[in-house]
Amino acid sequence: MTSLLRPRTLALPAVLAALLVGLPLSAAPVASAEQRLDKTAYASVTGSAVFVLPYYQDHDVRSFTFDAHAAPYSVPLPGIPTGLPTDARGTVTVSHYSAERNTTYTSEGRVDCLVTGPHTATLTAVITKVSPGGPDDLGKRVGFSVYDGGKDKGRSDDRVGFSWNGVNLLPGGDAAPAEAPVGTCMAPAPYAPVTKGGYTVRHAELPPAPKR
């Protein structure tokens, strides 16, 4: 009986000593904490939503679907072998139902840049596929912005913006304004209200460059 009771009488002082000096009580919690630290939280934008143009009311149905995830320093560039902190991967799908033509046009893009702030994001994608009759945008980079307004009694307060329909022009002289090229992560403010669906923006700070 004495040999069974002795470890129990020593257990409490050992625990108190470990807590006072900040030592782990076992190896298992330390390993799990290290695993949590190793899992870097990267930014993302996900979801699908229908929106309306505040400056042009019609019966068309427009929607964007985002599955964009940050992948910092993953795409080497000439002169920038490490890539950029805004490198990203994923897909964007654009859908536009034309009431006048009773046709839905779609396009898909490959995400190449993502940057976020609290509740907000801008991202760009290079168009890789366009449905028949759609605009000739293959290989073109387009920009998007997202505001994640959360949920309010089932109604979304989210908003989106995008880099066409007259918001990315180069006016000059007497000539008609030309559409400007879109650089990585460039998009206007999210000006179009979401009417159905919604988006989730996961914010993360841009990480420092990797050590060489």
PDB file of N, CA and C in Angstrom, residues 44-48 66 68 119 121 146-148 151 158 198-203:
ATOM      1  N   SER A  44      -8.131  34.077 -47.867  1.00  0.00           N
ATOM      2  CA  SER A  44      -8.957  33.405 -48.870  1.00  0.00           C
ATOM      3  C   SER A  44     -10.244  34.181 -49.084  1.00  0.00           C
ATOM      4  N   VAL A  45     -10.843  33.957 -50.248  1.00  0.00           N
ATOM      5  CA  VAL A  45     -12.176  34.481 -50.560  1.00  0.00           C
ATOM      6  C   VAL A  45     -12.966  33.347 -51.194  1.00  0.00           C
ATOM      7  N   THR A  46     -14.078  32.993 -50.597  1.00  0.00           N
ATOM      8  CA  THR A  46     -14.897  31.892 -51.107  1.00  0.00           C
ATOM      9  C   THR A  46     -16.363  32.293 -51.106  1.00  0.00           C
ATOM     10  N   GLY A  47     -17.140  31.609 -51.942  1.00  0.00           N
ATOM     11  CA  GLY A  47     -18.575  31.829 -51.957  1.00  0.00           C
ATOM     12  C   GLY A  47     -19.102  32.188 -53.325  1.00  0.00           C
ATOM     13  N   SER A  48     -20.412  32.265 -53.419  1.00  0.00           N
ATOM     14  CA  SER A  48     -21.088  32.588 -54.670  1.00  0.00           C
ATOM     15  C   SER A  48     -22.263  33.509 -54.366  1.00  0.00           C
ATOM     16  N   PHE A  66     -16.294  32.665 -56.231  1.00  0.00           N
ATOM     17  CA  PHE A  66     -14.870  32.746 -55.921  1.00  0.00           C
ATOM     18  C   PHE A  66     -14.413  31.534 -55.110  1.00  0.00           C
ATOM     19  N   ALA A  68     -10.728  31.424 -54.045  1.00  0.00           N
ATOM     20  CA  ALA A  68      -9.390  32.014 -54.155  1.00  0.00           C
ATOM     21  C   ALA A  68      -8.641  31.863 -52.837  1.00  0.00           C
ATOM     22  N   HIS A 119     -12.509  42.116 -43.567  1.00  0.00           N
ATOM     23  CA  HIS A 119     -13.794  42.074 -44.284  1.00  0.00           C
ATOM     24  C   HIS A 119     -13.695  42.446 -45.762  1.00  0.00           C
ATOM     25  N   ALA A 121     -11.404  42.382 -49.724  1.00  0.00           N
ATOM     26  CA  ALA A 121     -10.379  41.700 -50.517  1.00  0.00           C
ATOM     27  C   ALA A 121     -10.394  42.249 -51.934  1.00  0.00           C
ATOM     28  N   VAL A 146     -14.232  42.512 -53.040  1.00  0.00           N
ATOM     29  CA  VAL A 146     -15.271  41.885 -52.227  1.00  0.00           C
ATOM     30  C   VAL A 146     -15.337  42.565 -50.871  1.00  0.00           C
ATOM     31  N   TYR A 147     -16.555  42.835 -50.423  1.00  0.00           N
ATOM     32  CA  TYR A 147     -16.787  43.269 -49.050  1.00  0.00           C
ATOM     33  C   TYR A 147     -17.659  42.223 -48.370  1.00  0.00           C
ATOM     34  N   ASP A 148     -17.143  41.644 -47.305  1.00  0.00           N
ATOM     35  CA  ASP A 148     -17.866  40.634 -46.540  1.00  0.00           C
ATOM     36  C   ASP A 148     -18.582  41.333 -45.393  1.00  0.00           C
ATOM     37  N   LYS A 151     -23.726  38.459 -41.835  1.00  0.00           N
ATOM     38  CA  LYS A 151     -25.144  38.129 -41.994  1.00  0.00           C
ATOM     39  C   LYS A 151     -25.991  39.008 -41.080  1.00  0.00           C
ATOM     40  N   ASP A 158     -23.170  41.864 -48.188  1.00  0.00           N
ATOM     41  CA  ASP A 158     -21.946  41.792 -48.987  1.00  0.00           C
ATOM     42  C   ASP A 158     -22.065  42.663 -50.238  1.00  0.00           C
ATOM     43  N   GLY A 198     -23.642  34.946 -50.866  1.00  0.00           N
ATOM     44  CA  GLY A 198     -22.692  35.743 -50.087  1.00  0.00           C
ATOM     45  C   GLY A 198     -21.287  35.204 -50.171  1.00  0.00           C
ATOM     46  N   TYR A 199     -20.363  35.986 -49.604  1.00  0.00           N
ATOM     47  CA  TYR A 199     -18.945  35.655 -49.659  1.00  0.00           C
ATOM     48  C   TYR A 199     -18.331  35.648 -48.258  1.00  0.00           C
ATOM     49  N   THR A 200     -17.274  34.867 -48.122  1.00  0.00           N
ATOM     50  CA  THR A 200     -16.508  34.834 -46.879  1.00  0.00           C
ATOM     51  C   THR A 200     -15.085  35.262 -47.168  1.00  0.00           C
ATOM     52  N   VAL A 201     -14.669  36.349 -46.549  1.00  0.00           N
ATOM     53  CA  VAL A 201     -13.291  36.828 -46.673  1.00  0.00           C
ATOM     54  C   VAL A 201     -12.533  36.434 -45.416  1.00  0.00           C
ATOM     55  N   ARG A 202     -11.479  35.676 -45.600  1.00  0.00           N
ATOM     56  CA  ARG A 202     -10.593  35.320 -44.485  1.00  0.00           C
ATOM     57  C   ARG A 202      -9.348  36.180 -44.613  1.00  0.00           C
ATOM     58  N   HIS A 203      -9.196  37.112 -43.698  1.00  0.00           N
ATOM     59  CA  HIS A 203      -8.080  38.056 -43.780  1.00  0.00           C
ATOM     60  C   HIS A 203      -6.825  37.494 -43.136  1.00  0.00           C
TER      61      HIS A 203
END
